[in-house]
mmCIF file of C-alpha atoms and ligand atoms in Angstrom:
data_model
loop_
_atom_site.group_PDB
_atom_site.id
_atom_site.type_symbol
_atom_site.label_atom_id
_atom_site.label_comp_id
_atom_site.label_asym_id
_atom_site.label_seq_id
_atom_site.Cartn_x
_atom_site.Cartn_y
_atom_site.Cartn_z
ATOM 1 C CA UNK A 1 37.892 -13.680 -25.544
ATOM 2 C CA UNK A 2 39.264 -17.342 -26.913
ATOM 3 C CA UNK A 3 39.057 -17.989 -30.501
ATOM 4 C CA UNK A 4 35.843 -19.474 -32.176
ATOM 5 C CA UNK A 5 37.068 -22.130 -34.866
ATOM 6 C CA UNK A 6 34.588 -24.306 -36.795
ATOM 7 C CA UNK A 7 35.480 -27.789 -39.052
ATOM 8 C CA UNK A 8 33.202 -28.333 -41.595
ATOM 9 C CA UNK A 9 33.480 -30.862 -44.669
ATOM 10 C CA UNK A 10 31.244 -33.688 -45.960
ATOM 11 C CA UNK A 11 31.195 -37.305 -45.372
ATOM 12 C CA UNK A 12 34.489 -38.634 -44.297
ATOM 13 C CA UNK A 13 36.384 -35.113 -44.914
ATOM 14 C CA UNK A 14 38.935 -36.047 -42.134
ATOM 15 C CA UNK A 15 37.433 -33.271 -39.149
ATOM 16 C CA UNK A 16 37.150 -35.319 -36.663
ATOM 17 C CA UNK A 17 41.115 -36.582 -37.179
ATOM 18 C CA UNK A 18 42.398 -32.891 -37.766
ATOM 19 C CA UNK A 19 40.610 -31.724 -34.765
ATOM 20 C CA UNK A 20 42.555 -33.634 -32.250
ATOM 21 C CA UNK A 21 45.699 -33.204 -34.103
ATOM 22 C CA UNK A 22 45.130 -29.325 -34.365
ATOM 23 C CA UNK A 23 44.108 -29.610 -29.777
ATOM 24 C CA UNK A 24 47.503 -30.910 -29.631
ATOM 25 C CA UNK A 25 49.142 -28.553 -31.788
ATOM 26 C CA UNK A 26 47.704 -25.664 -29.641
ATOM 27 C CA UNK A 27 48.268 -27.404 -26.225
ATOM 28 C CA UNK A 28 51.512 -27.443 -27.418
ATOM 29 C CA UNK A 29 51.669 -23.750 -28.058
ATOM 30 C CA UNK A 30 50.186 -23.287 -23.805
ATOM 31 C CA UNK A 31 46.752 -22.409 -25.726
ATOM 32 C CA UNK A 32 43.881 -23.666 -24.018
ATOM 33 C CA UNK A 33 41.487 -25.279 -26.252
ATOM 34 C CA UNK A 34 37.909 -26.798 -26.007
ATOM 35 C CA UNK A 35 37.260 -29.214 -28.764
ATOM 36 C CA UNK A 36 33.513 -30.572 -29.280
ATOM 37 C CA UNK A 37 31.233 -31.354 -31.389
ATOM 38 C CA UNK A 38 27.378 -30.914 -32.939
ATOM 39 C CA UNK A 39 25.169 -32.820 -33.054
ATOM 40 C CA UNK A 40 26.839 -33.398 -28.740
ATOM 41 C CA UNK A 41 28.924 -31.596 -26.537
ATOM 42 C CA UNK A 42 26.048 -31.476 -23.578
ATOM 43 C CA UNK A 43 24.260 -33.930 -22.338
ATOM 44 C CA UNK A 44 21.176 -32.824 -24.131
ATOM 45 C CA UNK A 45 23.275 -32.550 -27.384
ATOM 46 C CA UNK A 46 24.110 -36.145 -26.446
ATOM 47 C CA UNK A 47 20.450 -37.819 -26.264
ATOM 48 C CA UNK A 48 19.379 -35.297 -29.646
ATOM 49 C CA UNK A 49 22.322 -36.988 -31.240
ATOM 50 C CA UNK A 50 21.342 -40.276 -30.605
ATOM 51 C CA UNK A 51 17.812 -39.629 -31.811
ATOM 52 C CA UNK A 52 19.288 -38.008 -35.231
ATOM 53 C CA UNK A 53 21.627 -40.213 -35.999
ATOM 54 C CA UNK A 54 20.398 -43.914 -34.439
ATOM 55 C CA UNK A 55 20.468 -46.461 -37.102
ATOM 56 C CA UNK A 56 17.430 -47.305 -36.147
ATOM 57 C CA UNK A 57 15.574 -44.335 -35.448
ATOM 58 C CA UNK A 58 11.582 -43.748 -35.998
ATOM 59 C CA UNK A 59 10.851 -41.359 -38.684
ATOM 60 C CA UNK A 60 12.323 -38.250 -39.134
ATOM 61 C CA UNK A 61 10.688 -35.471 -41.417
ATOM 62 C CA UNK A 62 13.119 -32.582 -42.552
ATOM 63 C CA UNK A 63 11.401 -30.126 -40.838
ATOM 64 C CA UNK A 64 11.948 -31.913 -36.934
ATOM 65 C CA UNK A 65 15.602 -32.848 -38.507
ATOM 66 C CA UNK A 66 16.349 -29.311 -38.469
ATOM 67 C CA UNK A 67 14.806 -27.886 -35.345
ATOM 68 C CA UNK A 68 16.568 -31.050 -33.654
ATOM 69 C CA UNK A 69 19.587 -30.096 -34.813
ATOM 70 C CA UNK A 70 19.057 -26.368 -33.495
ATOM 71 C CA UNK A 71 17.558 -27.384 -30.167
ATOM 72 C CA UNK A 72 21.284 -29.673 -29.964
ATOM 73 C CA UNK A 73 22.993 -25.995 -30.950
ATOM 74 C CA UNK A 74 21.435 -23.892 -28.576
ATOM 75 C CA UNK A 75 22.211 -25.818 -25.846
ATOM 76 C CA UNK A 76 25.270 -26.542 -26.983
ATOM 77 C CA UNK A 77 26.091 -22.528 -28.011
ATOM 78 C CA UNK A 78 24.866 -21.314 -24.247
ATOM 79 C CA UNK A 79 25.952 -24.028 -21.907
ATOM 80 C CA UNK A 80 29.669 -24.996 -23.582
ATOM 81 C CA UNK A 81 30.341 -22.938 -25.943
ATOM 82 C CA UNK A 82 30.499 -19.322 -24.895
ATOM 83 C CA UNK A 83 31.393 -20.260 -21.004
ATOM 84 C CA UNK A 84 34.496 -21.359 -22.694
ATOM 85 C CA UNK A 85 35.333 -18.467 -24.958
ATOM 86 C CA UNK A 86 34.982 -16.064 -21.923
ATOM 87 C CA UNK A 87 37.539 -18.259 -20.179
ATOM 88 C CA UNK A 88 39.889 -17.594 -22.942
ATOM 89 C CA UNK A 89 39.791 -20.912 -24.513
ATOM 90 C CA UNK A 90 39.695 -21.940 -28.321
ATOM 91 C CA UNK A 91 36.802 -23.720 -29.030
ATOM 92 C CA UNK A 92 37.376 -25.967 -31.847
ATOM 93 C CA UNK A 93 34.103 -26.948 -33.291
ATOM 94 C CA UNK A 94 33.865 -29.958 -35.512
ATOM 95 C CA UNK A 95 30.874 -28.636 -37.850
ATOM 96 C CA UNK A 96 28.669 -25.824 -36.795
ATOM 97 C CA UNK A 97 25.785 -23.588 -38.339
ATOM 98 C CA UNK A 98 27.314 -23.981 -41.991
ATOM 99 C CA UNK A 99 26.423 -27.838 -41.489
ATOM 100 C CA UNK A 100 22.714 -26.564 -41.142
ATOM 101 C CA UNK A 101 22.927 -24.884 -44.400
ATOM 102 C CA UNK A 102 24.264 -27.305 -46.321
ATOM 103 C CA UNK A 103 22.645 -30.137 -45.055
ATOM 104 C CA UNK A 104 19.390 -29.339 -44.810
ATOM 105 C CA UNK A 105 19.117 -26.047 -47.058
ATOM 106 C CA UNK A 106 20.947 -27.539 -49.994
ATOM 107 C CA UNK A 107 20.927 -31.517 -48.937
ATOM 108 C CA UNK A 108 16.985 -31.372 -47.627
ATOM 109 C CA UNK A 109 16.227 -27.823 -49.736
ATOM 110 C CA UNK A 110 15.072 -26.423 -47.134
ATOM 111 C CA UNK A 111 14.310 -22.825 -47.309
ATOM 112 C CA UNK A 112 18.474 -21.322 -46.394
ATOM 113 C CA UNK A 113 16.836 -17.879 -45.548
ATOM 114 C CA UNK A 114 14.803 -18.780 -42.926
ATOM 115 C CA UNK A 115 17.683 -21.378 -41.838
ATOM 116 C CA UNK A 116 19.768 -18.167 -41.924
ATOM 117 C CA UNK A 117 17.626 -16.494 -39.125
ATOM 118 C CA UNK A 118 16.826 -19.811 -36.969
ATOM 119 C CA UNK A 119 21.006 -19.842 -37.369
ATOM 120 C CA UNK A 120 21.114 -16.302 -35.771
ATOM 121 C CA UNK A 121 18.524 -17.646 -33.290
ATOM 122 C CA UNK A 122 19.956 -20.633 -31.425
ATOM 123 C CA UNK A 123 23.971 -19.223 -31.388
ATOM 124 C CA UNK A 124 22.771 -15.863 -29.957
ATOM 125 C CA UNK A 125 24.659 -14.477 -33.188
ATOM 126 C CA UNK A 126 27.342 -16.752 -32.489
ATOM 127 C CA UNK A 127 29.486 -16.387 -35.253
ATOM 128 C CA UNK A 128 32.890 -18.245 -35.908
ATOM 129 C CA UNK A 129 36.306 -16.754 -36.480
ATOM 130 C CA UNK A 130 37.164 -18.930 -38.547
ATOM 131 C CA UNK A 131 36.165 -21.875 -40.773
ATOM 132 C CA UNK A 132 38.184 -24.910 -41.945
ATOM 133 C CA UNK A 133 35.820 -26.463 -45.129
ATOM 134 C CA UNK A 134 37.598 -29.922 -45.679
ATOM 135 C CA UNK A 135 36.685 -30.737 -49.474
ATOM 136 C CA UNK A 136 37.565 -33.848 -51.133
ATOM 137 C CA UNK A 137 34.978 -35.402 -54.145
ATOM 138 C CA UNK A 138 32.149 -36.789 -52.517
ATOM 139 C CA UNK A 139 33.079 -40.965 -53.670
ATOM 140 C CA UNK A 140 36.064 -40.372 -51.519
ATOM 141 C CA UNK A 141 34.724 -38.908 -48.266
ATOM 142 C CA UNK A 142 32.183 -41.880 -48.793
ATOM 143 C CA UNK A 143 34.377 -44.444 -49.606
ATOM 144 C CA UNK A 144 36.351 -42.721 -45.926
ATOM 145 C CA UNK A 145 33.180 -43.055 -44.386
ATOM 146 C CA UNK A 146 32.103 -47.017 -45.354
ATOM 147 C CA UNK A 147 35.572 -48.652 -44.493
ATOM 148 C CA UNK A 148 35.350 -46.802 -41.118
ATOM 149 C CA UNK A 149 32.173 -48.719 -40.160
ATOM 150 C CA UNK A 150 33.162 -52.072 -41.755
ATOM 151 C CA UNK A 151 35.701 -51.406 -39.517
ATOM 152 C CA UNK A 152 33.431 -50.753 -36.285
ATOM 153 C CA UNK A 153 32.200 -53.872 -37.571
ATOM 154 C CA UNK A 154 31.595 -55.584 -40.410
ATOM 155 C CA UNK A 155 27.872 -55.748 -40.252
ATOM 156 C CA UNK A 156 27.303 -52.077 -39.082
ATOM 157 C CA UNK A 157 24.392 -50.162 -40.255
ATOM 158 C CA UNK A 158 25.017 -47.193 -42.102
ATOM 159 C CA UNK A 159 23.307 -43.953 -40.413
ATOM 160 C CA UNK A 160 20.481 -41.944 -41.916
ATOM 161 C CA UNK A 161 22.748 -39.393 -43.609
ATOM 162 C CA UNK A 162 25.548 -42.176 -45.366
ATOM 163 C CA UNK A 163 22.052 -43.533 -46.257
ATOM 164 C CA UNK A 164 21.488 -40.901 -48.801
ATOM 165 C CA UNK A 165 21.938 -40.916 -52.537
ATOM 166 C CA UNK A 166 25.190 -39.480 -53.895
ATOM 167 C CA UNK A 167 23.242 -36.754 -55.559
ATOM 168 C CA UNK A 168 22.343 -35.551 -52.141
ATOM 169 C CA UNK A 169 25.815 -35.406 -50.887
ATOM 170 C CA UNK A 170 26.831 -33.356 -53.974
ATOM 171 C CA UNK A 171 24.617 -30.880 -53.348
ATOM 172 C CA UNK A 172 26.217 -30.173 -50.024
ATOM 173 C CA UNK A 173 29.541 -30.010 -51.316
ATOM 174 C CA UNK A 174 28.116 -27.742 -53.547
ATOM 175 C CA UNK A 175 26.984 -25.757 -50.712
ATOM 176 C CA UNK A 176 29.600 -25.716 -48.645
ATOM 177 C CA UNK A 177 32.075 -24.032 -51.613
ATOM 178 C CA UNK A 178 29.626 -21.581 -52.052
ATOM 179 C CA UNK A 179 29.382 -20.478 -48.535
ATOM 180 C CA UNK A 180 33.041 -20.510 -48.594
ATOM 181 C CA UNK A 181 32.978 -18.353 -52.121
ATOM 182 C CA UNK A 182 30.565 -15.741 -50.530
ATOM 183 C CA UNK A 183 32.392 -15.241 -47.199
ATOM 184 C CA UNK A 184 36.346 -15.653 -47.649
ATOM 185 C CA UNK A 185 36.866 -13.803 -44.916
ATOM 186 C CA UNK A 186 35.641 -16.640 -42.826
ATOM 187 C CA UNK A 187 36.288 -19.430 -44.834
ATOM 188 C CA UNK A 188 39.853 -21.446 -45.556
ATOM 189 C CA UNK A 189 39.099 -24.298 -47.885
ATOM 190 C CA UNK A 190 41.518 -26.960 -47.800
ATOM 191 C CA UNK A 191 42.169 -29.821 -49.836
ATOM 192 C CA UNK A 192 40.702 -33.223 -47.877
ATOM 193 C CA UNK A 193 42.014 -35.362 -50.318
ATOM 194 C CA UNK A 194 45.790 -34.794 -49.006
ATOM 195 C CA UNK A 195 47.285 -37.414 -46.675
ATOM 196 C CA UNK A 196 46.611 -36.683 -42.715
ATOM 197 C CA UNK A 197 49.999 -34.862 -42.674
ATOM 198 C CA UNK A 198 49.456 -32.803 -45.677
ATOM 199 C CA UNK A 199 45.787 -31.471 -43.873
ATOM 200 C CA UNK A 200 47.353 -31.316 -40.315
ATOM 201 C CA UNK A 201 50.007 -28.894 -41.608
ATOM 202 C CA UNK A 202 47.762 -26.523 -43.564
ATOM 203 C CA UNK A 203 44.990 -26.319 -40.470
ATOM 204 C CA UNK A 204 48.314 -25.008 -38.155
ATOM 205 C CA UNK A 205 49.448 -22.136 -41.068
ATOM 206 C CA UNK A 206 45.689 -21.327 -40.761
ATOM 207 C CA UNK A 207 45.789 -21.051 -37.453
ATOM 208 C CA UNK A 208 49.107 -19.954 -36.177
ATOM 209 C CA UNK A 209 47.556 -16.869 -38.949
ATOM 210 C CA UNK A 210 44.813 -15.824 -36.586
ATOM 211 C CA UNK A 211 45.453 -12.500 -35.204
HETATM 212 N N1 Z5A B 1 24.291 -33.094 -39.214
HETATM 213 C C1 Z5A B 1 22.970 -32.061 -40.125
HETATM 214 O O1 Z5A B 1 22.806 -32.314 -40.571
HETATM 215 N N2 Z5A B 1 22.626 -30.988 -39.762
HETATM 216 C C2 Z5A B 1 23.686 -29.744 -39.092
HETATM 217 O O2 Z5A B 1 23.275 -28.898 -38.032
HETATM 218 C C3 Z5A B 1 24.905 -30.879 -38.388
HETATM 219 C C4 Z5A B 1 25.149 -32.549 -39.158
HETATM 220 C C5 Z5A B 1 25.192 -30.135 -36.939
HETATM 221 C C6 Z5A B 1 26.880 -35.603 -37.839
HETATM 222 O O3 Z5A B 1 27.494 -36.761 -38.088
HETATM 223 C C7 Z5A B 1 25.943 -35.710 -39.174
HETATM 224 O O4 Z5A B 1 24.850 -35.032 -38.908
HETATM 225 C C8 Z5A B 1 26.460 -35.731 -40.164
HETATM 226 C C9 Z5A B 1 26.333 -34.467 -40.840
HETATM 227 C C10 Z5A B 1 24.681 -33.612 -40.255
HETATM 228 N N3 Z5A B 1 26.619 -36.150 -41.506
HETATM 229 N N4 Z5A B 1 26.392 -37.264 -41.628
HETATM 230 N N5 Z5A B 1 26.938 -38.647 -41.478
HETATM 231 P P1 Z5A B 1 28.950 -37.367 -37.312
HETATM 232 O O5 Z5A B 1 29.089 -36.258 -36.522
HETATM 233 O O6 Z5A B 1 28.617 -38.658 -36.955
HETATM 234 O O7 Z5A B 1 29.831 -37.681 -38.700
HETATM 235 P P2 Z5A B 1 30.296 -36.499 -39.601
HETATM 236 O O8 Z5A B 1 30.341 -35.075 -39.139
HETATM 237 O O9 Z5A B 1 29.832 -36.589 -41.323
HETATM 238 O O10 Z5A B 1 31.562 -37.168 -39.580
HETATM 239 P P3 Z5A B 1 32.476 -37.957 -40.236
HETATM 240 O O11 Z5A B 1 32.014 -38.874 -40.969
HETATM 241 O O12 Z5A B 1 32.698 -38.778 -38.466
HETATM 242 O O13 Z5A B 1 33.930 -38.033 -40.327
HETATM 243 P P4 Z5A B 1 35.090 -36.871 -40.430
HETATM 244 O O14 Z5A B 1 35.074 -36.607 -39.021
HETATM 245 O O15 Z5A B 1 34.976 -35.570 -41.200
HETATM 246 O O16 Z5A B 1 36.160 -37.866 -40.819
HETATM 247 P P5 Z5A B 1 37.229 -38.528 -39.859
HETATM 248 O O17 Z5A B 1 36.100 -39.478 -38.800
HETATM 249 O O18 Z5A B 1 37.906 -37.860 -38.993
HETATM 250 O O19 Z5A B 1 37.921 -39.561 -40.772
HETATM 251 C C11 Z5A B 1 37.010 -40.415 -41.453
HETATM 252 C C12 Z5A B 1 37.421 -41.502 -41.996
HETATM 253 O O20 Z5A B 1 38.563 -41.353 -42.691
HETATM 254 C C13 Z5A B 1 38.442 -42.307 -40.801
HETATM 255 O O21 Z5A B 1 38.456 -43.909 -40.800
HETATM 256 C C14 Z5A B 1 40.056 -41.799 -40.926
HETATM 257 O O22 Z5A B 1 40.824 -42.416 -40.296
HETATM 258 C C15 Z5A B 1 40.075 -41.313 -42.258
HETATM 259 N N6 Z5A B 1 41.111 -40.643 -42.708
HETATM 260 C C16 Z5A B 1 40.780 -39.111 -42.470
HETATM 261 N N7 Z5A B 1 41.666 -38.281 -43.130
HETATM 262 C C17 Z5A B 1 41.955 -38.803 -43.701
HETATM 263 C C18 Z5A B 1 43.049 -38.677 -44.924
HETATM 264 N N8 Z5A B 1 43.480 -37.127 -45.021
HETATM 265 N N9 Z5A B 1 43.131 -39.186 -45.812
HETATM 266 C C19 Z5A B 1 42.908 -40.745 -45.585
HETATM 267 N N10 Z5A B 1 41.811 -41.218 -44.841
HETATM 268 C C20 Z5A B 1 41.670 -40.266 -44.111
#
């Protein structure tokens, strides 16, 4: 059985950047690795991602949003993650169940206990071996995301989550920090405001500490 490592954090926290670097680091050490992301990771997941993150999407209520993220996840776990773990790969996943608790629970204020039950159902009770939380002030993360969007195209619109008020993102950060405090054996908090190389070193340190 491989290892299942999730990367979490708010907008612009550097997960995508660090997953690429971590995958390279593991490959250099001869460890088979699969880098994947939510929502996504399967053909169905990519279609759902398009609906959820489209810049000109139709109205999506909080409950429908929760079920769409969960539908993408159940397919991702069964079609991609579990087979990879069974084949001995290390799976690096950009967001997982903690993102649903943080965004739909703390952000959208849906019932957190219900989300935990739904998470359990949609993951076949799969839990990460390690969760790396890239934490940084909301303002800094949003500024990075804005800069990146502007870099794609100066007229590019923000996605549905980037358009949310700052207080929404503050609740998400608070949620993540509370999960980390409640499960210190699974979570490692990394200062996401540090430079890319410093964050990379810390990520690799935690990976190398895995039993
Ligand atoms: N969502 C949800 O609500 N519920 C769920 O259950 C799940 C997800 C699974 C997914 O969008 C959205 O779905 C997400 C939560 C919600 N909300 N939003 N938006 P996404 O996958 O497109 O986006 P994301 O997960 O938020 O990631 P991101 O904004 O793309 O950021 P990131 O991957 O963490 O960061 P990055 O792309 O590596 O870096 C962002 C920019 O900062 C980029 O220009 C980098 O070059 C730069 N960067 C990275 N690291 C650094 C450092 N250390 N210093 C300076 N600059 C840096």
